[in-house]
PDB file of C-alpha atoms in Angstrom:
ATOM      1  CA  ALA A1097     196.581 137.956  47.543  1.00  0.00           C
ATOM      2  CA  CYS A1098     198.880 134.818  47.903  1.00  0.00           C
ATOM      3  CA  ASP A1099     202.228 135.627  47.592  1.00  0.00           C
ATOM      4  CA  VAL A1100     205.178 137.690  46.076  1.00  0.00           C
ATOM      5  CA  VAL A1101     207.959 136.870  43.763  1.00  0.00           C
ATOM      6  CA  MET A1102     210.737 138.976  44.828  1.00  0.00           C
ATOM      7  CA  SER A1103     213.174 140.375  42.964  1.00  0.00           C
ATOM      8  CA  GLY A1104     216.130 141.756  45.083  1.00  0.00           C
ATOM      9  CA  ASP A1105     214.860 144.539  47.617  1.00  0.00           C
ATOM     10  CA  ARG A1106     211.590 144.959  45.661  1.00  0.00           C
ATOM     11  CA  ILE A1107     208.242 143.146  44.780  1.00  0.00           C
ATOM     12  CA  GLY A1108     208.332 141.907  41.741  1.00  0.00           C
ATOM     13  CA  HIS A1109     205.835 140.238  40.965  1.00  0.00           C
ATOM     14  CA  LEU A1110     202.115 139.791  43.396  1.00  0.00           C
ATOM     15  CA  ILE A1111     200.629 136.239  43.480  1.00  0.00           C
ATOM     16  CA  LEU A1112     196.908 136.293  43.477  1.00  0.00           C
ATOM     17  CA  GLU A1113     194.364 132.584  43.521  1.00  0.00           C
ATOM     18  CA  THR A1114     191.090 133.519  41.599  1.00  0.00           C
ATOM     19  CA  LYS A1115     188.631 131.783  39.227  1.00  0.00           C
ATOM     20  CA  SER A1116     190.713 131.286  36.399  1.00  0.00           C
ATOM     21  CA  GLY A1117     193.712 130.049  38.585  1.00  0.00           C
ATOM     22  CA  ARG A1118     196.989 131.370  39.998  1.00  0.00           C
ATOM     23  CA  VAL A1119     198.892 134.319  38.271  1.00  0.00           C
ATOM     24  CA  ALA A1120     201.237 136.574  38.736  1.00  0.00           C
ATOM     25  CA  VAL A1121     200.638 140.326  38.668  1.00  0.00           C
ATOM     26  CA  LYS A1122     203.925 142.884  37.539  1.00  0.00           C
ATOM     27  CA  ALA A1123     203.804 144.208  40.294  1.00  0.00           C
ATOM     28  CA  GLY A1124     205.234 148.579  40.341  1.00  0.00           C
ATOM     29  CA  PHE A1125     204.818 149.297  43.868  1.00  0.00           C
ATOM     30  CA  VAL A1126     202.419 146.694  46.463  1.00  0.00           C
ATOM     31  CA  ILE A1127     200.485 148.999  49.329  1.00  0.00           C
ATOM     32  CA  ASP A1128     199.353 145.876  52.460  1.00  0.00           C
ATOM     33  CA  CYS A1129     195.839 146.808  53.087  1.00  0.00           C
ATOM     34  CA  SER A1130     195.280 143.391  53.955  1.00  0.00           C
ATOM     35  CA  GLY A1131     194.534 144.002  58.074  1.00  0.00           C
ATOM     36  CA  ASP A1132     196.495 141.829  58.826  1.00  0.00           C
ATOM     37  CA  GLY A1133     200.505 142.043  56.907  1.00  0.00           C
ATOM     38  CA  ASP A1134     200.494 139.106  54.772  1.00  0.00           C
ATOM     39  CA  VAL A1135     202.285 140.783  51.690  1.00  0.00           C
ATOM     40  CA  LEU A1136     204.487 142.445  54.365  1.00  0.00           C
ATOM     41  CA  GLU A1137     205.014 138.414  55.701  1.00  0.00           C
ATOM     42  CA  TRP A1138     205.874 137.089  51.992  1.00  0.00           C
ATOM     43  CA  THR A1139     208.198 139.211  51.788  1.00  0.00           C
ATOM     44  CA  GLY A1140     210.739 138.448  54.820  1.00  0.00           C
ATOM     45  CA  GLU A1141     209.633 141.564  56.869  1.00  0.00           C
ATOM     46  CA  ASP A1142     210.402 142.103  60.539  1.00  0.00           C
ATOM     47  CA  PHE A1143     207.067 142.258  62.373  1.00  0.00           C
ATOM     48  CA  LYS A1144     205.300 141.563  65.480  1.00  0.00           C
ATOM     49  CA  GLU A1145     202.028 139.031  65.557  1.00  0.00           C
ATOM     50  CA  TYR A1146     199.814 140.122  68.196  1.00  0.00           C
ATOM     51  CA  LYS A1147     196.726 137.429  69.686  1.00  0.00           C
ATOM     52  CA  TYR A1148     193.479 139.397  71.427  1.00  0.00           C
ATOM     53  CA  ASP A1149     190.325 138.878  71.826  1.00  0.00           C
ATOM     54  CA  ILE A1150     187.409 138.657  69.065  1.00  0.00           C
ATOM     55  CA  SER A1151     183.782 139.893  69.583  1.00  0.00           C
ATOM     56  CA  SER A1152     181.074 140.595  67.357  1.00  0.00           C
ATOM     57  CA  MET A1153     178.547 143.207  66.528  1.00  0.00           C
ATOM     58  CA  TYR A1154     175.066 142.730  65.862  1.00  0.00           C
ATOM     59  CA  ARG A1155     171.824 144.716  65.575  1.00  0.00           C
ATOM     60  CA  VAL A1156     168.233 143.582  66.532  1.00  0.00           C
ATOM     61  CA  GLY A1157     164.499 144.313  65.200  1.00  0.00           C
ATOM     62  CA  GLY A1158     161.045 144.871  66.342  1.00  0.00           C
ATOM     63  CA  VAL A1159     162.576 146.335  70.689  1.00  0.00           C
ATOM     64  CA  PHE A1160     159.915 149.257  72.678  1.00  0.00           C
ATOM     65  CA  LYS A1161     159.562 148.307  76.123  1.00  0.00           C
ATOM     66  CA  ASN A1162     163.655 148.191  76.121  1.00  0.00           C
ATOM     67  CA  LYS A1163     166.777 149.370  75.745  1.00  0.00           C
ATOM     68  CA  ALA A1164     168.451 146.555  73.897  1.00  0.00           C
ATOM     69  CA  GLY A1165     172.458 147.788  73.186  1.00  0.00           C
ATOM     70  CA  SER A1166     173.212 151.642  71.320  1.00  0.00           C
ATOM     71  CA  ALA A1167     170.549 152.946  70.235  1.00  0.00           C
ATOM     72  CA  THR A1168     169.972 153.258  65.972  1.00  0.00           C
ATOM     73  CA  PRO A1169     167.838 156.389  64.220  1.00  0.00           C
ATOM     74  CA  HIS A1170     165.008 153.957  64.234  1.00  0.00           C
ATOM     75  CA  ASP A1171     162.428 152.988  65.567  1.00  0.00           C
ATOM     76  CA  GLY A1172     162.144 148.930  67.350  1.00  0.00           C
ATOM     77  CA  VAL A1173     167.170 148.638  66.095  1.00  0.00           C
ATOM     78  CA  PHE A1174     169.039 148.074  68.174  1.00  0.00           C
ATOM     79  CA  THR A1175     172.379 147.973  68.085  1.00  0.00           C
ATOM     80  CA  GLY A1176     174.636 144.705  69.973  1.00  0.00           C
ATOM     81  CA  HIS A1177     178.261 144.054  70.841  1.00  0.00           C
ATOM     82  CA  LEU A1178     179.541 140.532  72.461  1.00  0.00           C
ATOM     83  CA  GLY A1179     181.989 142.659  74.801  1.00  0.00           C
ATOM     84  CA  ASP A1180     185.083 140.990  74.608  1.00  0.00           C
ATOM     85  CA  GLY A1181     183.728 138.096  73.026  1.00  0.00           C
ATOM     86  CA  VAL A1182     186.420 135.212  72.873  1.00  0.00           C
ATOM     87  CA  LYS A1183     189.119 136.403  74.316  1.00  0.00           C
ATOM     88  CA  GLY A1184     193.337 135.386  73.639  1.00  0.00           C
ATOM     89  CA  VAL A1185     192.639 134.414  69.435  1.00  0.00           C
ATOM     90  CA  ASP A1186     194.786 134.171  66.812  1.00  0.00           C
ATOM     91  CA  GLY A1187     193.136 136.185  64.188  1.00  0.00           C
ATOM     92  CA  LEU A1188     195.553 134.276  61.620  1.00  0.00           C
ATOM     93  CA  ASP A1189     193.498 131.082  61.850  1.00  0.00           C
ATOM     94  CA  MET A1190     191.347 129.386  59.987  1.00  0.00           C
ATOM     95  CA  TYR A1191     189.859 126.975  62.034  1.00  0.00           C
ATOM     96  CA  THR A1192     190.233 129.303  65.581  1.00  0.00           C
ATOM     97  CA  LEU A1193     188.602 131.847  63.476  1.00  0.00           C
ATOM     98  CA  THR A1194     185.494 129.251  62.292  1.00  0.00           C
ATOM     99  CA  ASN A1195     184.933 128.701  65.419  1.00  0.00           C
ATOM    100  CA  ALA A1196     184.986 131.790  67.553  1.00  0.00           C
ATOM    101  CA  GLN A1197     182.518 132.607  64.679  1.00  0.00           C
ATOM    102  CA  LEU A1198     179.488 130.300  65.604  1.00  0.00           C
ATOM    103  CA  GLU A1199     180.057 130.791  68.995  1.00  0.00           C
ATOM    104  CA  MET A1200     179.112 135.008  67.781  1.00  0.00           C
ATOM    105  CA  ARG A1201     176.505 133.532  66.441  1.00  0.00           C
ATOM    106  CA  LYS A1202     175.196 131.523  69.070  1.00  0.00           C
ATOM    107  CA  ARG A1203     175.481 134.079  71.470  1.00  0.00           C
ATOM    108  CA  MET A1204     173.491 136.391  68.679  1.00  0.00           C
ATOM    109  CA  TRP A1205     170.436 134.462  68.368  1.00  0.00           C
ATOM    110  CA  ASP A1206     171.113 133.395  72.253  1.00  0.00           C
ATOM    111  CA  ARG A1207     170.180 136.676  72.813  1.00  0.00           C
ATOM    112  CA  THR A1208     168.017 137.677  71.210  1.00  0.00           C
ATOM    113  CA  ILE A1209     165.517 134.852  72.551  1.00  0.00           C
ATOM    114  CA  ARG A1210     166.313 136.060  76.016  1.00  0.00           C
ATOM    115  CA  LEU A1211     165.298 139.457  75.756  1.00  0.00           C
ATOM    116  CA  ARG A1212     162.096 137.529  73.734  1.00  0.00           C
ATOM    117  CA  GLU A1213     161.532 135.521  77.188  1.00  0.00           C
ATOM    118  CA  ASP A1214     162.773 137.347  80.289  1.00  0.00           C
ATOM    119  CA  ALA A1215     162.826 140.853  78.533  1.00  0.00           C
ATOM    120  CA  ALA A1216     158.493 139.940  78.098  1.00  0.00           C
ATOM    121  CA  GLU A1217     159.788 141.961  73.875  1.00  0.00           C
ATOM    122  CA  GLU A1218     158.268 139.277  72.327  1.00  0.00           C
ATOM    123  CA  LYS A1219     158.123 141.193  68.536  1.00  0.00           C
ATOM    124  CA  ALA A1220     162.169 140.963  68.794  1.00  0.00           C
ATOM    125  CA  TYR A1221     163.812 139.366  66.195  1.00  0.00           C
ATOM    126  CA  LEU A1222     167.847 139.350  65.494  1.00  0.00           C
ATOM    127  CA  LEU A1223     168.136 141.685  62.208  1.00  0.00           C
ATOM    128  CA  SER A1224     171.826 141.456  61.101  1.00  0.00           C
ATOM    129  CA  SER A1225     174.904 139.678  61.798  1.00  0.00           C
ATOM    130  CA  PRO A1226     178.313 141.382  60.594  1.00  0.00           C
ATOM    131  CA  SER A1227     179.924 138.568  57.430  1.00  0.00           C
ATOM    132  CA  LEU A1228     182.830 137.830  59.411  1.00  0.00           C
ATOM    133  CA  VAL A1229     184.224 139.381  63.159  1.00  0.00           C
ATOM    134  CA  GLY A1230     185.806 141.128  64.425  1.00  0.00           C
ATOM    135  CA  VAL A1231     189.447 140.312  64.261  1.00  0.00           C
ATOM    136  CA  ARG A1232     190.633 143.307  66.037  1.00  0.00           C
ATOM    137  CA  ILE A1233     195.074 142.902  65.707  1.00  0.00           C
ATOM    138  CA  THR A1234     197.650 139.810  64.047  1.00  0.00           C
ATOM    139  CA  ARG A1235     201.283 141.062  62.493  1.00  0.00           C
ATOM    140  CA  VAL A1236     202.080 144.447  62.918  1.00  0.00           C
ATOM    141  CA  LEU A1237     204.568 146.378  61.105  1.00  0.00           C
ATOM    142  CA  ASN A1238     208.065 146.684  62.489  1.00  0.00           C
ATOM    143  CA  SER A1239     209.194 150.074  60.499  1.00  0.00           C
ATOM    144  CA  VAL A1240     211.544 152.286  59.584  1.00  0.00           C
ATOM    145  CA  PHE A1241     209.420 153.982  62.964  1.00  0.00           C
ATOM    146  CA  ASN A1242     207.662 152.097  65.169  1.00  0.00           C
ATOM    147  CA  VAL A1243     204.987 154.907  67.076  1.00  0.00           C
ATOM    148  CA  THR A1244     206.268 155.791  70.184  1.00  0.00           C
ATOM    149  CA  THR A1245     203.060 155.184  73.354  1.00  0.00           C
ATOM    150  CA  GLU A1246     205.021 158.178  75.018  1.00  0.00           C
ATOM    151  CA  GLY A1247     205.034 159.969  71.434  1.00  0.00           C
ATOM    152  CA  ALA A1248     201.573 159.570  71.338  1.00  0.00           C
ATOM    153  CA  ALA A1249     200.721 159.962  75.197  1.00  0.00           C
ATOM    154  CA  ASN A1250     202.494 163.325  75.382  1.00  0.00           C
ATOM    155  CA  SER A1251     201.655 164.482  71.401  1.00  0.00           C
ATOM    156  CA  ARG A1252     205.198 164.742  69.544  1.00  0.00           C
ATOM    157  CA  SER A1253     205.094 166.809  66.621  1.00  0.00           C
ATOM    158  CA  TYR A1254     207.144 164.992  63.232  1.00  0.00           C
ATOM    159  CA  ASP A1255     207.859 166.781  60.424  1.00  0.00           C
ATOM    160  CA  ASP A1256     206.956 163.982  58.304  1.00  0.00           C
ATOM    161  CA  VAL A1257     203.477 163.243  59.239  1.00  0.00           C
ATOM    162  CA  ILE A1258     200.963 162.272  57.493  1.00  0.00           C
ATOM    163  CA  GLY A1259     197.509 162.808  59.536  1.00  0.00           C
ATOM    164  CA  PHE A1260     196.936 162.485  63.119  1.00  0.00           C
ATOM    165  CA  THR A1261     194.646 159.769  64.447  1.00  0.00           C
ATOM    166  CA  GLY A1262     193.333 159.568  68.265  1.00  0.00           C
ATOM    167  CA  ALA A1263     190.592 157.297  70.339  1.00  0.00           C
ATOM    168  CA  ASP A1264     188.691 157.291  73.827  1.00  0.00           C
ATOM    169  CA  SER A1265     189.279 154.183  75.218  1.00  0.00           C
ATOM    170  CA  THR A1266     192.120 153.942  78.286  1.00  0.00           C
ATOM    171  CA  LEU A1267     196.081 154.467  77.877  1.00  0.00           C
ATOM    172  CA  VAL A1268     198.504 152.563  79.985  1.00  0.00           C
ATOM    173  CA  TRP A1269     202.073 153.531  80.066  1.00  0.00           C
ATOM    174  CA  SER A1270     204.647 153.923  82.230  1.00  0.00           C
ATOM    175  CA  GLY A1271     203.031 152.537  85.142  1.00  0.00           C
ATOM    176  CA  GLY A1272     200.150 155.206  84.738  1.00  0.00           C
ATOM    177  CA  SER A1273     196.755 155.231  82.028  1.00  0.00           C
ATOM    178  CA  VAL A1274     195.277 158.193  81.128  1.00  0.00           C
ATOM    179  CA  PRO A1275     191.247 158.233  80.525  1.00  0.00           C
ATOM    180  CA  GLY A1276     189.890 158.064  77.091  1.00  0.00           C
ATOM    181  CA  GLN A1277     188.319 161.798  77.678  1.00  0.00           C
ATOM    182  CA  LYS A1278     191.256 163.398  78.231  1.00  0.00           C
ATOM    183  CA  ARG A1279     193.542 161.447  75.914  1.00  0.00           C
ATOM    184  CA  PRO A1280     195.130 164.301  73.844  1.00  0.00           C
ATOM    185  CA  MET A1281     194.975 163.151  68.972  1.00  0.00           C
ATOM    186  CA  TRP A1282     198.261 161.897  68.347  1.00  0.00           C
ATOM    187  CA  GLN A1283     199.922 162.131  65.200  1.00  0.00           C
ATOM    188  CA  ILE A1284     201.505 159.514  62.287  1.00  0.00           C
ATOM    189  CA  PRO A1285     205.016 159.640  60.293  1.00  0.00           C
ATOM    190  CA  TYR A1286     205.013 158.770  57.355  1.00  0.00           C
ATOM    191  CA  ARG A1287     208.652 156.391  58.283  1.00  0.00           C
ATOM    192  CA  SER A1288     205.051 154.620  60.600  1.00  0.00           C
ATOM    193  CA  LEU A1289     203.722 153.134  57.117  1.00  0.00           C
ATOM    194  CA  VAL A1290     207.441 152.930  56.055  1.00  0.00           C
ATOM    195  CA  PRO A1291     209.241 148.752  55.091  1.00  0.00           C
ATOM    196  CA  LYS A1292     212.592 148.556  56.666  1.00  0.00           C
ATOM    197  CA  LYS A1293     214.004 146.001  52.925  1.00  0.00           C
ATOM    198  CA  VAL A1294     210.987 146.302  50.834  1.00  0.00           C
ATOM    199  CA  SER A1295     211.942 149.358  48.054  1.00  0.00           C
ATOM    200  CA  ASN A1296     208.112 149.396  46.923  1.00  0.00           C
ATOM    201  CA  LEU A1297     205.826 148.624  49.660  1.00  0.00           C
ATOM    202  CA  LEU A1298     204.169 150.298  51.832  1.00  0.00           C
ATOM    203  CA  VAL A1299     200.606 149.677  54.560  1.00  0.00           C
ATOM    204  CA  ALA A1300     197.918 151.369  54.996  1.00  0.00           C
ATOM    205  CA  GLY A1301     195.696 150.352  58.394  1.00  0.00           C
ATOM    206  CA  ARG A1302     196.333 148.733  61.375  1.00  0.00           C
ATOM    207  CA  CYS A1303     199.452 146.420  60.573  1.00  0.00           C
ATOM    208  CA  PHE A1304     201.204 149.424  60.695  1.00  0.00           C
ATOM    209  CA  GLY A1305     203.895 150.524  62.865  1.00  0.00           C
ATOM    210  CA  PHE A1306     203.486 151.117  66.297  1.00  0.00           C
ATOM    211  CA  GLU A1307     203.700 150.133  70.457  1.00  0.00           C
ATOM    212  CA  GLU A1308     201.497 147.663  70.890  1.00  0.00           C
ATOM    213  CA  GLU A1309     199.862 149.815  74.354  1.00  0.00           C
ATOM    214  CA  LEU A1310     198.502 151.984  70.708  1.00  0.00           C
ATOM    215  CA  MET A1311     195.715 148.948  69.114  1.00  0.00           C
ATOM    216  CA  TYR A1312     192.232 150.171  69.847  1.00  0.00           C
ATOM    217  CA  ASP A1313     193.952 153.955  67.701  1.00  0.00           C
ATOM    218  CA  ALA A1314     195.941 151.895  65.791  1.00  0.00           C
ATOM    219  CA  ARG A1315     192.537 149.498  64.530  1.00  0.00           C
ATOM    220  CA  GLU A1316     190.270 152.247  64.150  1.00  0.00           C
ATOM    221  CA  VAL A1317     188.266 153.118  61.067  1.00  0.00           C
ATOM    222  CA  GLY A1318     189.381 157.286  60.519  1.00  0.00           C
ATOM    223  CA  THR A1319     193.692 155.626  61.436  1.00  0.00           C
ATOM    224  CA  CYS A1320     192.429 153.082  58.800  1.00  0.00           C
ATOM    225  CA  LEU A1321     191.554 156.084  56.234  1.00  0.00           C
ATOM    226  CA  MET A1322     193.981 158.210  56.868  1.00  0.00           C
ATOM    227  CA  THR A1323     196.563 155.501  56.731  1.00  0.00           C
ATOM    228  CA  GLY A1324     194.582 154.375  53.105  1.00  0.00           C
ATOM    229  CA  GLN A1325     195.450 157.867  52.270  1.00  0.00           C
ATOM    230  CA  ALA A1326     198.702 158.248  52.068  1.00  0.00           C
ATOM    231  CA  SER A1327     199.799 155.679  50.933  1.00  0.00           C
ATOM    232  CA  GLY A1328     198.177 155.772  47.662  1.00  0.00           C
ATOM    233  CA  THR A1329     199.135 159.544  47.760  1.00  0.00           C
ATOM    234  CA  ALA A1330     202.556 158.341  48.507  1.00  0.00           C
ATOM    235  CA  ALA A1331     202.534 155.053  45.679  1.00  0.00           C
ATOM    236  CA  PRO A1332     201.857 156.937  42.266  1.00  0.00           C
ATOM    237  CA  GLN A1333     204.512 159.900  43.766  1.00  0.00           C
ATOM    238  CA  ALA A1334     206.708 157.218  44.258  1.00  0.00           C
ATOM    239  CA  LEU A1335     206.283 155.375  40.604  1.00  0.00           C
ATOM    240  CA  ALA A1336     206.349 158.876  38.653  1.00  0.00           C
ATOM    241  CA  TYR A1337     210.045 160.081  40.215  1.00  0.00           C
ATOM    242  CA  ARG A1338     211.200 156.246  40.247  1.00  0.00           C
ATOM    243  CA  GLN A1339     212.003 156.279  44.282  1.00  0.00           C
ATOM    244  CA  SER A1340     211.601 153.816  46.816  1.00  0.00           C
ATOM    245  CA  SER A1341     209.777 153.926  49.370  1.00  0.00           C
ATOM    246  CA  GLN A1342     211.813 155.046  51.804  1.00  0.00           C
ATOM    247  CA  GLU A1343     213.126 157.743  49.812  1.00  0.00           C
ATOM    248  CA  ILE A1344     210.462 159.380  48.518  1.00  0.00           C
ATOM    249  CA  ASP A1345     209.773 163.677  49.662  1.00  0.00           C
ATOM    250  CA  VAL A1346     208.294 163.687  52.364  1.00  0.00           C
ATOM    251  CA  LYS A1347     207.307 167.662  51.559  1.00  0.00           C
ATOM    252  CA  LEU A1348     206.165 167.196  48.054  1.00  0.00           C
ATOM    253  CA  LEU A1349     203.314 164.380  49.332  1.00  0.00           C
ATOM    254  CA  GLN A1350     202.056 166.364  52.139  1.00  0.00           C
ATOM    255  CA  LYS A1351     201.832 169.036  49.743  1.00  0.00           C
ATOM    256  CA  THR A1352     199.454 166.985  47.468  1.00  0.00           C
ATOM    257  CA  LEU A1353     197.481 165.655  51.036  1.00  0.00           C
ATOM    258  CA  ARG A1354     196.888 169.259  52.177  1.00  0.00           C
ATOM    259  CA  ALA A1355     196.343 169.702  48.447  1.00  0.00           C
ATOM    260  CA  ASN A1356     193.385 167.415  49.503  1.00  0.00           C
ATOM    261  CA  ASN A1357     191.949 168.337  52.144  1.00  0.00           C
ATOM    262  CA  VAL A1358     193.904 166.888  54.549  1.00  0.00           C
ATOM    263  CA  LYS A1359     194.966 168.202  58.370  1.00  0.00           C
ATOM    264  CA  LEU A1360     197.327 167.747  59.481  1.00  0.00           C
ATOM    265  CA  ASP A1361     198.902 170.853  61.591  1.00  0.00           C
ATOM    266  CA  TRP A1362     197.419 169.996  64.806  1.00  0.00           C
TER     267      TRP A1362
END
């Protein structure tokens, strides 16, 4: 996907670059699961853009004397993590990401070599590396309702809840902090997936509406799966009843989600 053609407050067509050239797909409904909010930017929706640390994970094999990261179910295989990696990276800039990719791969190789030489793990080898570095956050939608840090810290309930999430990271807010092991789960309302202007667009994944302090929670795989299922359920419902993303019958959406074993109650 590389652009949109708007028709009033609706996305009329989504523009795709393919091996057969550029094509336009007529859009009944669009769900932006790009992770970077690409579609919402092209439509002119309001968003915030963040720069953050990016990093990478990798695996080493042939390690039997020392702990070389997190253990896996396979003997001698460990998962390594490069920590904070490269600081303050613009995850939308191709050149910055390319340089970060090169830097991350060099660090993986150097750590493996040090493991062989310094830790006397002469059989250690770099087993696998990810295809891409780990971009943590870029664009975040200014949605109909952005989940607040205060609401998350106090387990606020919402009538339009479509799921809940949490994380083990320390949450800093209101001049203090809540350690990961003491943090409660927090609900995500349907409104946080909904843009303010475009009538046939929803977002899912780490670009839904939330305050910056909740970034670590919002980008987790479980959160992305849950917001994806909610938006993927809401879109055909909106089309069937000829409703916009802002007008959808949330009670019907919740009924469908519950019927598909989505946990909405505490």
